[in-house]
Coordinates of C-alpha atoms in Angstrom, one line a residue:
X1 CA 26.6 -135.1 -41.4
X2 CA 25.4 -134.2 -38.2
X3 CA 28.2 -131.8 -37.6
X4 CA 27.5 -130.3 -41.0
X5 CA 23.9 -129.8 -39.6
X6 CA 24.8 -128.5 -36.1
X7 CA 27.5 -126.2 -37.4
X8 CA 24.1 -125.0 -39.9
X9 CA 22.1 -124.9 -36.9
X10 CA 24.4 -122.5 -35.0
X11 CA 24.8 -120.3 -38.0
X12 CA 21.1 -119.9 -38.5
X13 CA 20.8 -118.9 -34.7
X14 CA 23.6 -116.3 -35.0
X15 CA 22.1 -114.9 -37.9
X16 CA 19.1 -114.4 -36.2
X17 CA 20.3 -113.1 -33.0
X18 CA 22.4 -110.2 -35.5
X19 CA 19.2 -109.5 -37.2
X20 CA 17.1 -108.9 -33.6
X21 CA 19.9 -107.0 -32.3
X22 CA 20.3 -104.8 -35.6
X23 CA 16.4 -104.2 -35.0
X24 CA 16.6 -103.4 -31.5
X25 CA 19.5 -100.6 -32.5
X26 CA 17.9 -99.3 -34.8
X27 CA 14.6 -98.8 -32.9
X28 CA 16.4 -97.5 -30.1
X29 CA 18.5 -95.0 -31.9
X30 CA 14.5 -93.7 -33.8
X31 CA 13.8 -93.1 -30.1
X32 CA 16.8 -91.2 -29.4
X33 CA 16.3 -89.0 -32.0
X34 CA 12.8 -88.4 -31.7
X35 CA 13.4 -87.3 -27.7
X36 CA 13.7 -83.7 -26.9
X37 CA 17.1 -82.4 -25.7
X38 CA 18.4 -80.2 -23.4
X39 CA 19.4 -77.8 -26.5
X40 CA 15.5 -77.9 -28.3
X41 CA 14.3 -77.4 -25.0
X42 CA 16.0 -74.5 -23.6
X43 CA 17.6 -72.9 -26.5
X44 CA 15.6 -73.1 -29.9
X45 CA 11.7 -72.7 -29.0
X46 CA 9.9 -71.7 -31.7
X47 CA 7.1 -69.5 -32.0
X48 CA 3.6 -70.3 -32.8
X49 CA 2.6 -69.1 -36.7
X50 CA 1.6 -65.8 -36.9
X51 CA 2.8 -64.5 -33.1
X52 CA 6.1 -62.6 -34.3
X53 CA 4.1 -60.7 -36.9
X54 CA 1.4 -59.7 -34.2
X55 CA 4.0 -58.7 -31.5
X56 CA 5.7 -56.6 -33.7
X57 CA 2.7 -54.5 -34.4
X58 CA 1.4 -54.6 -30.7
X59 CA 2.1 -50.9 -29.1
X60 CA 2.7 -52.2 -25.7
X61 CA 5.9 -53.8 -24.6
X62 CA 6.1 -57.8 -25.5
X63 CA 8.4 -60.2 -24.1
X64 CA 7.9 -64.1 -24.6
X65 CA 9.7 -66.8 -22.1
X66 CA 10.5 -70.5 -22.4
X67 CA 10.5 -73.1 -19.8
X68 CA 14.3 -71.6 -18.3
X69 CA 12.9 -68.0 -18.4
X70 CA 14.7 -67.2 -21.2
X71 CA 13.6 -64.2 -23.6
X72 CA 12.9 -65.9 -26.9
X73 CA 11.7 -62.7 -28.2
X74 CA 11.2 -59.3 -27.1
X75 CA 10.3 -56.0 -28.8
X76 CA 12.4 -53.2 -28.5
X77 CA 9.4 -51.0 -26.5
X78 CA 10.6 -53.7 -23.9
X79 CA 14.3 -53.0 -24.1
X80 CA 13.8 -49.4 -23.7
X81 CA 11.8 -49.1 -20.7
X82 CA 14.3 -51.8 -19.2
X83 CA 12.1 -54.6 -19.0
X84 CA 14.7 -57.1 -20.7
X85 CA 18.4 -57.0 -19.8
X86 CA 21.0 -60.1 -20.8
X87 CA 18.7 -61.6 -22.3
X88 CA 16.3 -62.2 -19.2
X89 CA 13.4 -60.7 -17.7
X90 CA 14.8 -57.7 -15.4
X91 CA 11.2 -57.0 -13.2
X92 CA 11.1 -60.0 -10.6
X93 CA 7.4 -59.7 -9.7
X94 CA 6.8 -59.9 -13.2
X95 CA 8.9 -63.1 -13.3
X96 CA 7.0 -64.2 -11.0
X97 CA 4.0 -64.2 -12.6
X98 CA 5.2 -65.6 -15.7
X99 CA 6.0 -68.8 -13.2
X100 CA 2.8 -69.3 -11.8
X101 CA 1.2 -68.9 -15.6
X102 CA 3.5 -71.4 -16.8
X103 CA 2.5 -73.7 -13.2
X104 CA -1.2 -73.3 -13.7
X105 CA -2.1 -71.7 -16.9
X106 CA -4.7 -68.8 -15.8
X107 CA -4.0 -65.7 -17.1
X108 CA -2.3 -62.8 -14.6
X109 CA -2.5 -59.1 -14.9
X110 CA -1.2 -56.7 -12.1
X111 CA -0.4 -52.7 -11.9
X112 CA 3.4 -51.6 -10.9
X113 CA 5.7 -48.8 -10.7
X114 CA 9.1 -49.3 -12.0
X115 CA 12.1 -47.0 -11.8
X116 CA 12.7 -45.0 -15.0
X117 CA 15.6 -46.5 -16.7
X118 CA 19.2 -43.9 -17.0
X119 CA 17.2 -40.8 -16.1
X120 CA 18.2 -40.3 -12.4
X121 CA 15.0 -38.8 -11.4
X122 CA 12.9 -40.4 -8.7
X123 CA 9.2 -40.7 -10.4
X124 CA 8.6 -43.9 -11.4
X125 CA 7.5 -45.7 -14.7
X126 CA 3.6 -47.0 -14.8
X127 CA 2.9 -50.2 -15.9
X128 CA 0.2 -52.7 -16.8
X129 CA 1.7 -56.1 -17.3
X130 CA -0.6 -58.7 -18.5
X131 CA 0.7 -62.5 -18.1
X132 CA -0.3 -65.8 -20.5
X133 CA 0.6 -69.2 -21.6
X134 CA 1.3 -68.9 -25.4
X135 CA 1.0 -72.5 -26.5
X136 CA 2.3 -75.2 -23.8
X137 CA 5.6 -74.4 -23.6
X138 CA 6.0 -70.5 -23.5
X139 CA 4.6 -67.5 -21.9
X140 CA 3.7 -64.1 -22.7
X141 CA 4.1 -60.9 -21.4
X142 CA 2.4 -57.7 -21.9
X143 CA 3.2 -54.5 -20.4
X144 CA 1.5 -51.1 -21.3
X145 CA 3.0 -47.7 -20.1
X146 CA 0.2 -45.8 -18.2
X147 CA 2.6 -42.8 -16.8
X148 CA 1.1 -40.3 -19.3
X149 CA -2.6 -41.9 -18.7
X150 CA -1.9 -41.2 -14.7
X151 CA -0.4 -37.9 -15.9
X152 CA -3.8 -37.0 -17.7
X153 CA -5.9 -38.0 -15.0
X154 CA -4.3 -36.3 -12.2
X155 CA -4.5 -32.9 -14.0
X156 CA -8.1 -33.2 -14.6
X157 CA -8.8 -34.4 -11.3
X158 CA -7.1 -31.0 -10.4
X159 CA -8.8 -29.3 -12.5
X160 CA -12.1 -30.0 -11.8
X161 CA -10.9 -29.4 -7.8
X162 CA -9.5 -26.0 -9.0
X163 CA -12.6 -24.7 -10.7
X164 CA -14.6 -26.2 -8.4
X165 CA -13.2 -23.8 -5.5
X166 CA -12.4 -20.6 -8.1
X167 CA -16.6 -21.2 -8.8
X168 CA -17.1 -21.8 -5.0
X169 CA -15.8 -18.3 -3.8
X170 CA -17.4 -15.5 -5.8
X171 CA -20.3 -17.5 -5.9
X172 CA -20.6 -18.0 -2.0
X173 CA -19.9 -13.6 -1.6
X174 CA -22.5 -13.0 -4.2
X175 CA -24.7 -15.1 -1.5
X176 CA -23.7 -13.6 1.5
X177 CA -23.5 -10.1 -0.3
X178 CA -27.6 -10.7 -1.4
X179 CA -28.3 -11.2 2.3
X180 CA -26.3 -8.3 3.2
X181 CA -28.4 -5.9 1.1
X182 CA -31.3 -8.0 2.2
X183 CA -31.0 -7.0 6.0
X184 CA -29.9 -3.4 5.1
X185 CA -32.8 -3.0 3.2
X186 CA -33.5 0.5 5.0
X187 CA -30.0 2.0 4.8
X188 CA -29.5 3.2 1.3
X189 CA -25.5 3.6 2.3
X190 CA -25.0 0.0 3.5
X191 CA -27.1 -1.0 -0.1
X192 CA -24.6 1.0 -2.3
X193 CA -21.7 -0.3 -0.3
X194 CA -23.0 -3.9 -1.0
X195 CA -24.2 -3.5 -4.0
X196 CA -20.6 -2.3 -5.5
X197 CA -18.8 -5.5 -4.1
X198 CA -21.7 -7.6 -5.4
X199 CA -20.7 -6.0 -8.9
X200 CA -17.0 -7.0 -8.2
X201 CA -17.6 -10.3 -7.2
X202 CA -20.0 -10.8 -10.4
X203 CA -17.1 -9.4 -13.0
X204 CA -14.4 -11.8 -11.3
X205 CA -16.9 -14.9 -11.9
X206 CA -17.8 -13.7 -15.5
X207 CA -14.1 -13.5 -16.3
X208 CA -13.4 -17.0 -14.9
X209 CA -16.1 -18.7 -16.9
X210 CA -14.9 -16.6 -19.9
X211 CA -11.1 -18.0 -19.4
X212 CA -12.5 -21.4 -18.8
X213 CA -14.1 -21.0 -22.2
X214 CA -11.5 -19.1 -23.8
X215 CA -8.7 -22.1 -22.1
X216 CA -10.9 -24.9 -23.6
X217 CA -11.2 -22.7 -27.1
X218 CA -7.5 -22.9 -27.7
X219 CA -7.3 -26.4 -26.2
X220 CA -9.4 -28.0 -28.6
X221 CA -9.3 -25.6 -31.8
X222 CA -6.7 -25.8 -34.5
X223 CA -5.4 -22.4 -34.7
X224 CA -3.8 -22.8 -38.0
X225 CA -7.0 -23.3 -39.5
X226 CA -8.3 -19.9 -40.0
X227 CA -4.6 -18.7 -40.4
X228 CA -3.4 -15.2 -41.7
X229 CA -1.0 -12.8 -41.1
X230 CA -1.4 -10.8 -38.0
X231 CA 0.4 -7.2 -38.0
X232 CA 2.4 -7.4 -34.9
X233 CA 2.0 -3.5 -34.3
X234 CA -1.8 -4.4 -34.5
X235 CA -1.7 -6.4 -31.4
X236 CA 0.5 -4.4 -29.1
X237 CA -2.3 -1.4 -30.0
X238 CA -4.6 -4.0 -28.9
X239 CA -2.8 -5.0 -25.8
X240 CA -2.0 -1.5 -24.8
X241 CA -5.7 0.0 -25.0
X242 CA -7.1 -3.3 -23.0
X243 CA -4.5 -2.1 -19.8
X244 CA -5.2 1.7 -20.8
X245 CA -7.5 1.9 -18.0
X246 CA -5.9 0.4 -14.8
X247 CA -2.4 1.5 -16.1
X248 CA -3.9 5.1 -15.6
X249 CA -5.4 4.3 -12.1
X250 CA -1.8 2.9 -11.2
X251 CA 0.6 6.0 -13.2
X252 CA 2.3 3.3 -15.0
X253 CA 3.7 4.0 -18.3
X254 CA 3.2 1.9 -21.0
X255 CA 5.9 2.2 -23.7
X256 CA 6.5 -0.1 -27.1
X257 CA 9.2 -0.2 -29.9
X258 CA 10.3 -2.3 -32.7
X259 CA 7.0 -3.5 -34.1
X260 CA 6.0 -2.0 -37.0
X261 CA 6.7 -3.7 -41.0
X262 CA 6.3 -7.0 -38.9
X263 CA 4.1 -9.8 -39.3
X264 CA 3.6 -13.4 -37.4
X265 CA 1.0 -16.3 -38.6
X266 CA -2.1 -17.5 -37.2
X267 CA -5.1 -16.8 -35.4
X268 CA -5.7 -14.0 -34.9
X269 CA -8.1 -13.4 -32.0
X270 CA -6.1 -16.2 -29.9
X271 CA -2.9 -14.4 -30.8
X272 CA -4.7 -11.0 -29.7
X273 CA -5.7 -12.8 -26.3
X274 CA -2.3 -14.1 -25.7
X275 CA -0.2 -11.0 -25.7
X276 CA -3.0 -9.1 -23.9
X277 CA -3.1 -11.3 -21.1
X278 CA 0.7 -10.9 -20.8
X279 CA 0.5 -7.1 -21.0
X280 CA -2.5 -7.0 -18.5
X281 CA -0.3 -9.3 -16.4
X282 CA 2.6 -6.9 -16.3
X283 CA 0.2 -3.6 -15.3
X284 CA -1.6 -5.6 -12.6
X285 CA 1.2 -6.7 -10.6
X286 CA 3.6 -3.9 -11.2
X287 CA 4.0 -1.1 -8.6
X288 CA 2.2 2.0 -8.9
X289 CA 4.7 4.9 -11.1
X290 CA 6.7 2.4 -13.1
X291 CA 7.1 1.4 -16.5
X292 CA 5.3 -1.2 -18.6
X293 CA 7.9 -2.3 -22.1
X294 CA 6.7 -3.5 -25.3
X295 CA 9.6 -4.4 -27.8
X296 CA 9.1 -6.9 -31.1
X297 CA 12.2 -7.7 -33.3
X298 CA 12.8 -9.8 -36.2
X299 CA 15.7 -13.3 -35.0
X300 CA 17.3 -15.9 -37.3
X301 CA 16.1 -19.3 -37.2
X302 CA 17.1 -22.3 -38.3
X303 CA 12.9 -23.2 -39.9
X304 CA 12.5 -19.5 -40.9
X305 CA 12.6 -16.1 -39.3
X306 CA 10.9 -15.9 -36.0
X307 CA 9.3 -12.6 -34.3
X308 CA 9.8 -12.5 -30.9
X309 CA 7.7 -9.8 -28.8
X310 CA 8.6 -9.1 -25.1
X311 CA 6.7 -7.6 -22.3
X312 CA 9.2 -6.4 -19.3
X313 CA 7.9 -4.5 -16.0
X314 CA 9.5 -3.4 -12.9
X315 CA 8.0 -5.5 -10.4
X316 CA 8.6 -7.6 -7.4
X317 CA 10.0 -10.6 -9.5
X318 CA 9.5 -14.6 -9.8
X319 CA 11.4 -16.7 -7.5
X320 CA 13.3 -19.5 -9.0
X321 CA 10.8 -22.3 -7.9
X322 CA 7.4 -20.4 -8.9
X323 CA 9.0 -19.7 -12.7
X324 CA 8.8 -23.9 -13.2
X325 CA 5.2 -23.6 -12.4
X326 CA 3.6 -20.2 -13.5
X327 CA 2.2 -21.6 -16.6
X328 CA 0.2 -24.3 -14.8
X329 CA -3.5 -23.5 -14.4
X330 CA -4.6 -21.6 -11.7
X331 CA -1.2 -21.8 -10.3
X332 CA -0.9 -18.3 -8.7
X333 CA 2.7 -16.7 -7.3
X334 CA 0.9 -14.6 -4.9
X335 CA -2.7 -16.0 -4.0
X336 CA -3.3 -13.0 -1.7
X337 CA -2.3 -10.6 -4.5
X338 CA -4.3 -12.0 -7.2
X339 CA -7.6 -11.8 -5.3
X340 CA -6.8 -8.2 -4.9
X341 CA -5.8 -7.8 -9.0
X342 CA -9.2 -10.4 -10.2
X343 CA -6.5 -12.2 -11.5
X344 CA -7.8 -16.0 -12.0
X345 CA -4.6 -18.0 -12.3
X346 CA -5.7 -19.2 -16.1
X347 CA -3.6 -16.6 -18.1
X348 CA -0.4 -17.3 -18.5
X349 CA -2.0 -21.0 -19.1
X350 CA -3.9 -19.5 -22.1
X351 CA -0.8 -17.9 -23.5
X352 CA 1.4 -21.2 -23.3
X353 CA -1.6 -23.4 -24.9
X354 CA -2.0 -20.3 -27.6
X355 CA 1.6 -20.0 -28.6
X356 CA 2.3 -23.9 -28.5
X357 CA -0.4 -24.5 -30.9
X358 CA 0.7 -21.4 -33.4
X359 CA 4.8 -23.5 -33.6
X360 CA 6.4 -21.3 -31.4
X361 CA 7.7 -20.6 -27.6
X362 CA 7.5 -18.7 -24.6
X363 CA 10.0 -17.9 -22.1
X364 CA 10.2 -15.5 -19.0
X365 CA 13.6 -14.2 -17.2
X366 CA 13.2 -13.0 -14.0
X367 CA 14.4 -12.0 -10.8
X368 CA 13.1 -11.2 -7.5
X369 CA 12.8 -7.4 -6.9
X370 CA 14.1 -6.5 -10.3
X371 CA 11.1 -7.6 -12.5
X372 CA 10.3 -10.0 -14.8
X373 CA 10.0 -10.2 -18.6
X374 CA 8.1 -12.5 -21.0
X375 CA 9.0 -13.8 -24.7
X376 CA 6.9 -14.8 -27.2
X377 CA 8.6 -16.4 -30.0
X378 CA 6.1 -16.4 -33.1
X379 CA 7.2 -18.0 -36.5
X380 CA 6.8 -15.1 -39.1
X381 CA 4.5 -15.2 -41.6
X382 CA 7.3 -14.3 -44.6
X383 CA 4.4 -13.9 -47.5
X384 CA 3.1 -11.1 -45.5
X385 CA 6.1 -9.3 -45.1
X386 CA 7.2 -9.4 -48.3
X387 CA 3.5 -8.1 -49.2
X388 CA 3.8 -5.5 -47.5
X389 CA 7.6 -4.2 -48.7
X390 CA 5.9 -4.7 -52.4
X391 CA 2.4 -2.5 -51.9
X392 CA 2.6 -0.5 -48.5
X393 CA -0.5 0.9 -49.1
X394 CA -2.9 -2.7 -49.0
X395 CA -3.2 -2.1 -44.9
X396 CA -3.9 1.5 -44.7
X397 CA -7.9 0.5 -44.5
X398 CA -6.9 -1.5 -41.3
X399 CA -5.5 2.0 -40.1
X400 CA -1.9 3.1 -39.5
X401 CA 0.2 1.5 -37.9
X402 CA 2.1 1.8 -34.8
X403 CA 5.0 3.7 -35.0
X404 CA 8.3 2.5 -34.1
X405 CA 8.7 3.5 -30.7
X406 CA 5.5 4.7 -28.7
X407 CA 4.4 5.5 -25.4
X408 CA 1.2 5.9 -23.5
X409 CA 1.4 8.5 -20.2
X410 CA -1.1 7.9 -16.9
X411 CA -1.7 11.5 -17.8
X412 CA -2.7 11.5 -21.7
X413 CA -5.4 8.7 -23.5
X414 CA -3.0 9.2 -26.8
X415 CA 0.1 7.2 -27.9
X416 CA 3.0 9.5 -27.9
X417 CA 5.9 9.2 -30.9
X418 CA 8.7 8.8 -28.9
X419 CA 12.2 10.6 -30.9
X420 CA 13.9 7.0 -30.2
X421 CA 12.9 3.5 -29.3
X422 CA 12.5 2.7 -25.5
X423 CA 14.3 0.6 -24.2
X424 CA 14.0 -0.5 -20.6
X425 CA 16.4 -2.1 -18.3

C-alpha cells in the first residue's frame, strides 16, 4: 500500500513538472516570435499609411532609409539625378545627415552641388536636400533641383547690371553734354556742335528703352494670339525701307529674291521687328560698297512646310566662340563697333525670343572675313497660301507685292526688278 502510494506520489510530481515545463516552452517560444529579427529589421520595413501615395506625387526627389541605410523606396526623380545607386544612398554628406536625424531626430536641410550624372560637362547639379525622421525607424530625404532657379537668377542679376550701365552711359553724356552747352553759352559753334551729340546720345537711350520694352513685349505676350498670315514679301519691303537710309549713307546694295506667293503665321508686328532687326544688323556692320541679301524659300518638314528667310552680308564675320553667345542680351561681338553703329546688344535677343515663341528657329553660318548669314525658319501658314493660289486678287488692297527678285541701289530710293533672282555668295 505504501508503495502503491509513493509510486502515485512520483507520478503526480512528474506530471506536474511536464505540465510547467510545457508552459515554460510555450511561453518562451510566444517570446521568440513576437521579437524582431535581423530579417524584419533590416529588410522588410514598412511604410507608414499614406507615405507611398504622397511621395509619388511629390516633384522633388524622395528617398526613404531604414536603420542599415538601406533605400526602402525611392522615386525615380532620385534615380535620375543619381542620388540612389545599388540600392543605397550615393551623396555621403547627405548620408550623413540622414545619420544624425536618425541619432537625434531634428530635422536637417543643407544646399550642395553635385556632379551631373553621364554628361561629362563640369557644371554641377543644384540641390536642396531636406532630412527627417519618418516614424521611429526610418528617414526621409528630400532633394529639390535649384540649377534652373540659380540659372534664372543669375540672368536677372545680369540683367539688371547690364541695363543699369547701357542707362548709365547716354544718360551721364547727356549730363556732361548740358554742361558743355552750358559754359559755351556765348559761342553759337561750340552750341551746335553740342547740341548735335546731345541729339545722338538722346536717340541711342530712346532706342534702348524701346528694346527693353519691345524685349519684355515678346517675353511676356503670346504671339499666337492675335495670329494671321503674314505675306513674307510684306516684311522684306518692310525691312528693306527701315535700312533704306543708312544703306545709302554706306553705298550698300540691298538685294531680295524668292519671297513672293509666300506666307508664314503669327504676329505680325513682332514678326516685322524680327527680320528688321536682322536686316538693320547686316547694313550696320557691313563695309561701306557691298551687298546686303534677302532670299525666302519654301523647305519640307516633317510638322508642315516651313519658310525659311535669310539675310547674308559681306562683312568681317563671327568668330567661332562669339556665334555661341550672340543671341544673349547685350552680348556685343565688337563693343567698340556697336557704340559707333547705336547698336544696343538687345537685337538679335529680340529676334531669338520672337521666333521661339512663333514654333520655329534661327540659325547663323559664319566665318571670319567672309560674312555672316542668318536663318529664320517660320512654320507656313498653309490656309494662306492656298488662299491666295484660289483668289489672287484678295491682297491687292494691301498693295503689290514684291517681286521675285528685287534690288535697291545707294543711288535710286526705288526697288529695281531684277531679270533674275540674286543670289550672293
Amino acid at each position: 500500500m505504501d508503495v502503491n502510494a509513493a509510486v502515485a506520489a512520483v507520478a503526480a510530481i512528474a506530471g506536474a513538472l511536464t505540465g510547467v515545463i510545457a508552459m515554460l516552452a510555450f511561453r518562451w517560444s510566444e517570446r521568440e516570435q513576437k521579437r524582431p529579427t535581423r530579417t524584419s529589421l533590416h529588410t522588410d520595413p514598412v511604410l507608414p499609411p499614406g507615405v507611398d501615395t504622397v511621395l509619388s506625387v511629390l516633384r522633388s526627389s524622395a528617398v526613404v532609409l531604414d536603420e542599415a541605410d538601406t533605400v526602402v523606396k525611392a522615386s525615380s526623380a532620385a534615380y535620375a539625378i543619381g542620388l540612389v545607386r545599388g540600392g543605397k544612398l550615393a551623396v555621403e554628406p547627405m548620408l550623413q545627415m540622414a545619420r544624425d536625424t536618425r541619432r537625434d531626430g531634428e530635422i536637417r536641410q543643407v544646399e550642395l552641388d553635385l556632379p551631373r550624372r553621364g554628361t561629362g560637362r563640369g557644371d554641377a547639379l543644384a540641390v536642396s536636400a531636406r532630412v527627417a525622421p519618418l516614424g521611429s525607424r526610418l528617414v526621409l530625404l528630400l532633394v529639390e533641383d535649384l540649377t534652373e532657379a540659380r540659372r534664372i537668377e543669375a540672368v536677372r542679376r545680369d540683367f539688371v547690371a547690364n541695363v543699369s550701365h547701357e542707362l548709365k552711359t547716354p544718360v551721364g553724356a547727356l549730363s556732361l553734354l548740358s554742361e558743355a552747352v552750358m559754359d559755351a553759352s556765348d559761342d553759337p559753334e561750340a552750341v551746335e556742335r553740342f547740341g548735335g551729340r546731345m541729339q545722338i546720345e538722346a536717340t541711342r537711350l530712346t532706342n534702348l528703352v524701346q528694346e527693353l520694352i519691345d524685349l519684355s513685349r515678346v517675353q511676356n505676350d503670346d504671339p499666337l494670339e492675335d495670329a494671321e498670315p503674314v505675306r513674307v514679301d510684306k516684311l522684306v519691303a518692310e525691312a528693306i525701307d527701315r535700312c533704306r537710309h543708312q544703306a545709302g549713307t554706306k553705298q550698300i546694295t540691298m538685294a531680295a529674291s524668292g519671297a513672293a506667293d509666300l506666307h508664314v503665321w503669327g504676329n505680325r508686328g513682332q514678326l516685322a521687328a524680327a527680320f528688321g532687326n536682322l536686316v538693320e544688323n547686316a547694313v550696320n556692320y557691313s563695309p561701306a560698297r557691298t551687298r546686303v541679301g534677302i532670299s525666302a524659300r519654301r523647305v519640307g518638314a516633317p510638322g508642315g512646310d516651313m519658310i525659311e528667310l535669310a539675310v547674308t552680308d559681306q562683312g568681317i564675320g563671327i568668330s567661332d566662340k562669339d556665334k555661341e553667345r550672340i543671341f544673349e542680351r547685350f552680348y556685343r561681338v565688337d563693343p567698340a563697333r556697336s557704340r559707333a553703329t547705336g547698336g544696343t546688344g538687345l537685337g538679335l535677343a529680340i529676334v531669338k525670343h520672337v521666333v521661339a515663341s512663333h514654333g520655329g528657329e534661327v540659325t547663323v553660318w559664319s566665318a571670319e572675313g567672309q560674312g555672316s548669314t542668318f536663318t529664320l525658319r517660320l512654320p507656313e501658314a498653309g490656309a494662306a497660301r492656298d488662299r491666295a493660289q484660289q483668289h489672287p486678287d484678295l491682297d491687292e488692297e494691301d498693295g503689290p507685292s514684291t517681286s521675285s527678285a528685287t534690288e535697291v541701289s545707294p543711288e535710286s530710293d526705288a526697288c529695281e526688278t531684277l531679270p533674275s533672282p540674286e543670289v550672293l555668295p
